[in-house]
Short mmCIF file of C-alpha atoms in Angstrom, two decimals:
data_model
loop_
_atom_site.label_atom_id
_atom_site.label_comp_id
_atom_site.label_asym_id
_atom_site.label_seq_id
_atom_site.Cartn_x
_atom_site.Cartn_y
_atom_site.Cartn_z
CA MET A 275 -34.96 0.78 -1.25
CA SER A 276 -34.72 -0.92 2.17
CA GLY A 277 -36.25 -4.40 2.10
CA THR A 278 -36.82 -4.52 -1.72
CA PHE A 279 -33.94 -6.90 -2.42
CA LYS A 280 -32.50 -10.03 -0.91
CA ILE A 281 -28.89 -10.58 0.04
CA GLN A 282 -27.48 -13.97 -1.04
CA LYS A 283 -26.01 -15.61 2.04
CA PRO A 284 -22.48 -17.20 1.88
CA LYS A 285 -22.64 -20.78 0.70
CA ILE A 286 -20.65 -22.60 3.39
CA PRO A 287 -20.86 -26.32 4.33
CA GLN A 288 -21.44 -27.23 7.93
CA SER A 289 -18.20 -29.20 8.14
CA LEU A 290 -14.99 -27.06 7.76
CA ASN A 291 -11.48 -27.93 8.27
CA PRO A 292 -9.72 -25.91 11.06
CA ILE A 293 -6.38 -24.60 9.98
CA THR A 294 -3.95 -21.83 10.77
CA PHE A 295 -3.28 -19.04 8.29
CA ASN A 296 0.30 -20.31 7.60
CA GLU A 297 -1.20 -23.56 6.30
CA MET A 298 -2.66 -21.70 3.33
CA ASP A 299 -1.96 -23.41 0.00
CA GLU A 300 -0.34 -21.00 -2.51
CA ASN A 301 -2.37 -17.96 -1.57
CA HIS A 302 -5.57 -20.00 -1.63
CA ILE A 303 -7.85 -20.80 1.36
CA GLU A 304 -10.85 -23.00 0.85
CA LEU A 305 -13.40 -25.04 2.98
CA CYS A 306 -11.81 -24.09 6.34
CA ILE A 307 -12.23 -22.18 9.47
CA ILE A 308 -9.64 -19.98 11.06
CA SER A 309 -10.32 -19.02 14.69
CA ASP A 310 -9.08 -17.48 17.87
CA THR A 311 -5.80 -16.11 16.45
CA SER A 312 -3.97 -13.16 14.97
CA ILE A 313 -2.66 -12.58 11.41
CA ASN A 314 0.25 -10.24 11.67
CA ASP A 315 2.52 -8.41 9.22
CA GLU A 316 1.26 -10.05 6.06
CA GLU A 317 1.37 -8.57 2.66
CA MET A 318 0.02 -10.50 -0.25
CA ASP A 319 -1.49 -9.82 -3.57
CA ARG A 320 -4.49 -11.57 -5.10
CA ILE A 321 -5.03 -14.03 -2.25
CA ARG A 322 -8.21 -16.10 -2.70
CA CYS A 323 -10.57 -17.25 0.05
CA GLU A 324 -13.52 -19.36 -0.70
CA GLN A 325 -16.09 -21.02 1.70
CA THR A 326 -14.16 -19.87 4.69
CA VAL A 327 -14.94 -18.63 8.20
CA PHE A 328 -12.72 -16.34 10.16
CA LYS A 329 -13.89 -16.27 13.84
CA ASN A 330 -12.23 -14.20 16.59
CA VAL A 331 -9.37 -13.36 14.21
CA THR A 332 -7.31 -10.06 14.57
CA PHE A 333 -5.66 -8.76 11.44
CA GLN A 334 -2.71 -6.46 12.28
CA ASP A 335 -0.50 -4.77 9.64
CA VAL A 336 -2.14 -6.83 6.93
CA SER A 337 -2.26 -5.85 3.17
CA PHE A 338 -4.23 -8.18 0.93
CA ARG A 339 -4.76 -5.98 -2.16
CA ASN A 340 -6.84 -7.39 -4.93
CA ILE A 341 -8.20 -10.18 -2.57
CA GLN A 342 -10.91 -12.37 -3.84
CA LEU A 343 -13.44 -13.36 -1.17
CA THR A 344 -16.27 -15.71 -2.16
CA ASP A 345 -18.66 -17.24 0.43
CA VAL A 346 -16.76 -15.98 3.49
CA ILE A 347 -17.82 -14.99 7.08
CA PHE A 348 -15.87 -12.70 9.29
CA ASP A 349 -17.36 -13.22 12.80
CA HIS A 350 -16.11 -11.09 15.81
CA CYS A 351 -13.01 -10.19 13.96
CA ASP A 352 -10.87 -7.02 14.05
CA LEU A 353 -9.84 -5.85 10.49
CA SER A 354 -8.82 -2.38 11.58
CA ASN A 355 -6.70 -0.56 8.97
CA THR A 356 -6.53 -3.86 6.82
CA ASP A 357 -6.04 -3.20 3.14
CA PHE A 358 -8.50 -4.96 0.87
CA SER A 359 -8.25 -2.35 -1.95
CA GLY A 360 -9.16 -3.65 -5.31
CA GLY A 361 -10.78 -6.62 -3.86
CA ILE A 362 -13.61 -8.69 -5.32
CA ILE A 363 -15.99 -9.54 -2.46
CA HIS A 364 -18.99 -11.70 -3.10
CA ARG A 365 -21.47 -13.39 -0.77
CA VAL A 366 -19.57 -12.21 2.30
CA GLU A 367 -20.77 -11.36 5.89
CA PHE A 368 -19.04 -9.11 8.40
CA LYS A 369 -20.71 -9.85 11.69
CA ASP A 370 -20.02 -8.05 15.11
CA SER A 371 -16.62 -7.04 13.79
CA LYS A 372 -14.24 -3.98 14.15
CA LEU A 373 -13.60 -2.62 10.70
CA LEU A 374 -12.05 0.66 11.78
CA GLY A 375 -10.23 2.26 8.79
CA LEU A 376 -10.63 -0.94 6.60
CA ASN A 377 -9.51 0.02 2.98
CA LEU A 378 -12.01 -1.15 0.35
CA THR A 379 -10.97 1.55 -2.22
CA ASP A 380 -11.76 0.40 -5.75
CA ALA A 381 -13.26 -2.80 -4.50
CA THR A 382 -16.23 -4.61 -5.95
CA LEU A 383 -18.85 -5.81 -3.46
CA GLY A 384 -21.83 -7.96 -4.32
CA ASN A 385 -24.23 -9.58 -1.82
CA VAL A 386 -22.29 -8.36 1.09
CA PHE A 387 -23.88 -7.94 4.67
CA PHE A 388 -22.40 -5.76 7.39
CA GLN A 389 -24.08 -6.39 10.83
CA ASN A 390 -23.35 -4.74 14.14
CA CYS A 391 -19.91 -3.51 12.93
CA ASN A 392 -17.76 -0.64 13.91
CA ALA A 393 -16.97 0.57 10.31
CA ASN A 394 -15.81 4.08 11.23
CA LEU A 395 -13.28 5.69 8.85
CA THR A 396 -13.73 2.86 6.29
CA ALA A 397 -12.58 3.75 2.75
CA PHE A 398 -15.00 2.88 -0.10
CA GLY A 399 -13.66 5.45 -2.64
CA TYR A 400 -14.36 4.39 -6.26
CA ALA A 401 -15.86 1.07 -5.07
CA ARG A 402 -18.80 -0.60 -6.74
CA LEU A 403 -21.45 -1.87 -4.33
CA LYS A 404 -24.36 -4.02 -5.55
CA GLN A 405 -26.81 -5.72 -3.21
CA VAL A 406 -24.98 -4.58 0.06
CA SER A 407 -26.58 -4.08 3.44
CA PHE A 408 -25.40 -2.30 6.48
CA HIS A 409 -27.50 -3.11 9.63
CA THR A 410 -26.91 -1.49 13.01
CA CYS A 411 -23.42 -0.38 12.10
CA SER A 412 -21.35 2.72 12.97
CA ILE A 413 -20.02 4.08 9.79
CA ARG A 414 -18.87 7.56 11.02
CA ASN A 415 -16.36 9.48 8.85
CA ALA A 416 -16.43 6.70 6.24
CA ASP A 417 -15.68 7.78 2.62
CA PHE A 418 -17.76 6.69 -0.32
CA TYR A 419 -16.16 9.10 -2.75
CA GLU A 420 -17.30 8.49 -6.40
CA SER A 421 -18.74 5.02 -5.45
CA ILE A 422 -21.36 3.30 -7.65
CA PHE A 423 -24.43 2.02 -5.72
CA SER A 424 -27.05 -0.54 -6.83
CA LYS A 425 -29.46 -1.81 -4.28
CA ILE A 426 -27.86 -0.48 -1.12
CA ASP A 427 -29.50 -0.75 2.32
CA PHE A 428 -28.51 1.40 5.35
CA ARG A 429 -30.63 0.40 8.28
CA ASN A 430 -30.23 1.88 11.80
CA CYS A 431 -26.79 3.05 11.11
CA ASP A 432 -24.74 5.93 12.51
CA LEU A 433 -23.66 7.85 9.36
CA ASN A 434 -22.32 10.99 10.95
CA ASP A 435 -19.77 12.90 8.79
CA VAL A 436 -19.91 10.21 6.08
CA SER A 437 -18.83 11.52 2.65
CA PHE A 438 -20.92 10.60 -0.34
CA ALA A 439 -19.15 13.20 -2.61
CA ARG A 440 -19.97 12.47 -6.28
CA THR A 441 -22.06 9.38 -5.35
CA PRO A 442 -25.71 9.66 -6.24
CA LEU A 443 -28.10 8.34 -3.54
CA LYS A 444 -31.14 7.99 -5.70
CA GLY A 445 -33.30 5.16 -4.30
CA VAL A 446 -31.19 4.84 -1.13
CA ASP A 447 -33.15 4.88 2.10
CA LEU A 448 -31.49 6.78 4.96
CA SER A 449 -34.70 7.27 7.08
CA THR A 450 -33.73 4.85 9.94
CA CYS A 451 -30.18 6.28 10.17
CA THR A 452 -28.70 8.94 12.43
CA PHE A 453 -26.38 11.72 11.50
CA ASN A 454 -25.76 15.35 12.31
CA ARG A 455 -23.95 16.12 9.09
CA LEU A 456 -23.12 14.33 5.71
CA ASN A 457 -20.62 15.50 3.20
CA ILE A 458 -22.84 15.57 0.12
CA SER A 459 -24.24 17.91 -2.50
CA ILE A 460 -27.85 18.68 -3.17
CA GLU A 461 -27.52 17.09 -6.60
CA GLU A 462 -26.40 13.74 -5.07
CA LEU A 463 -29.32 13.85 -2.72
CA LYS A 464 -31.96 13.72 -5.42
CA GLY A 465 -34.24 10.74 -5.02
CA CYS A 466 -32.82 9.77 -1.64
CA GLU A 467 -35.39 8.64 0.96
CA VAL A 468 -35.20 10.42 4.30
CA SER A 469 -37.35 11.08 7.36
CA ALA A 470 -39.22 14.38 7.90
CA GLU A 471 -36.71 15.31 10.60
CA GLN A 472 -33.75 14.57 8.27
CA ALA A 473 -35.36 16.64 5.56
CA ILE A 474 -35.44 19.63 7.87
CA GLY A 475 -31.75 19.17 8.68
CA PHE A 476 -30.86 18.95 5.01
CA ALA A 477 -32.83 22.13 4.27
CA SER A 478 -30.72 23.89 6.88
CA LEU A 479 -27.58 22.43 5.56
CA PHE A 480 -28.29 23.89 2.20
CA GLY A 481 -29.16 27.39 3.51
CA LEU A 482 -32.92 27.24 3.54
CA ILE A 483 -34.76 29.03 6.44
CA ILE A 484 -37.56 26.92 7.92
CA LYS A 485 -40.61 28.71 9.31
CA GLU A 486 -43.10 27.09 11.51
#
């Protein structure tokens, strides 16, 4: 499925107002840029961010459950262990960022682009992903348990030990990705696009004996 759909980019004007996170208006951030700072020890529900850029921002001990992100860019940010569970994330880019352990459980993602990110141990359980691309990311040990995929692109990613349990991969192209092992059943692999080398690996995984 790689390359057969187009991700809508965030709609962000060139001129943005620089602010600090504490200047947020009633759990709502819009038309601004937050840069070169840390957001620490924050717990909020249903925060809304629209047409906003976060650049060189570190999130530490942050829980923004049910967050609504629309037209947002995270550029060179650290969102390790941040809680965005239940979030609605639309036209958002994560670029050159550390997303280690980011919690996106039960989130809804549409037109989201992950590029050059460390997304190891991310949690996507029960999430709904539509028109989402991962390019040149490390997603080792991530969990996509019972996720719903529609138009998903994994390109040149490290997927070692990713769990796709109860997540059908029909139409998903993994052929450019690397992994030694995936946590997946043969039923969920039906219709998945893989390279010849990967196919041999899957055959061994499911107990087939390959003869030359």
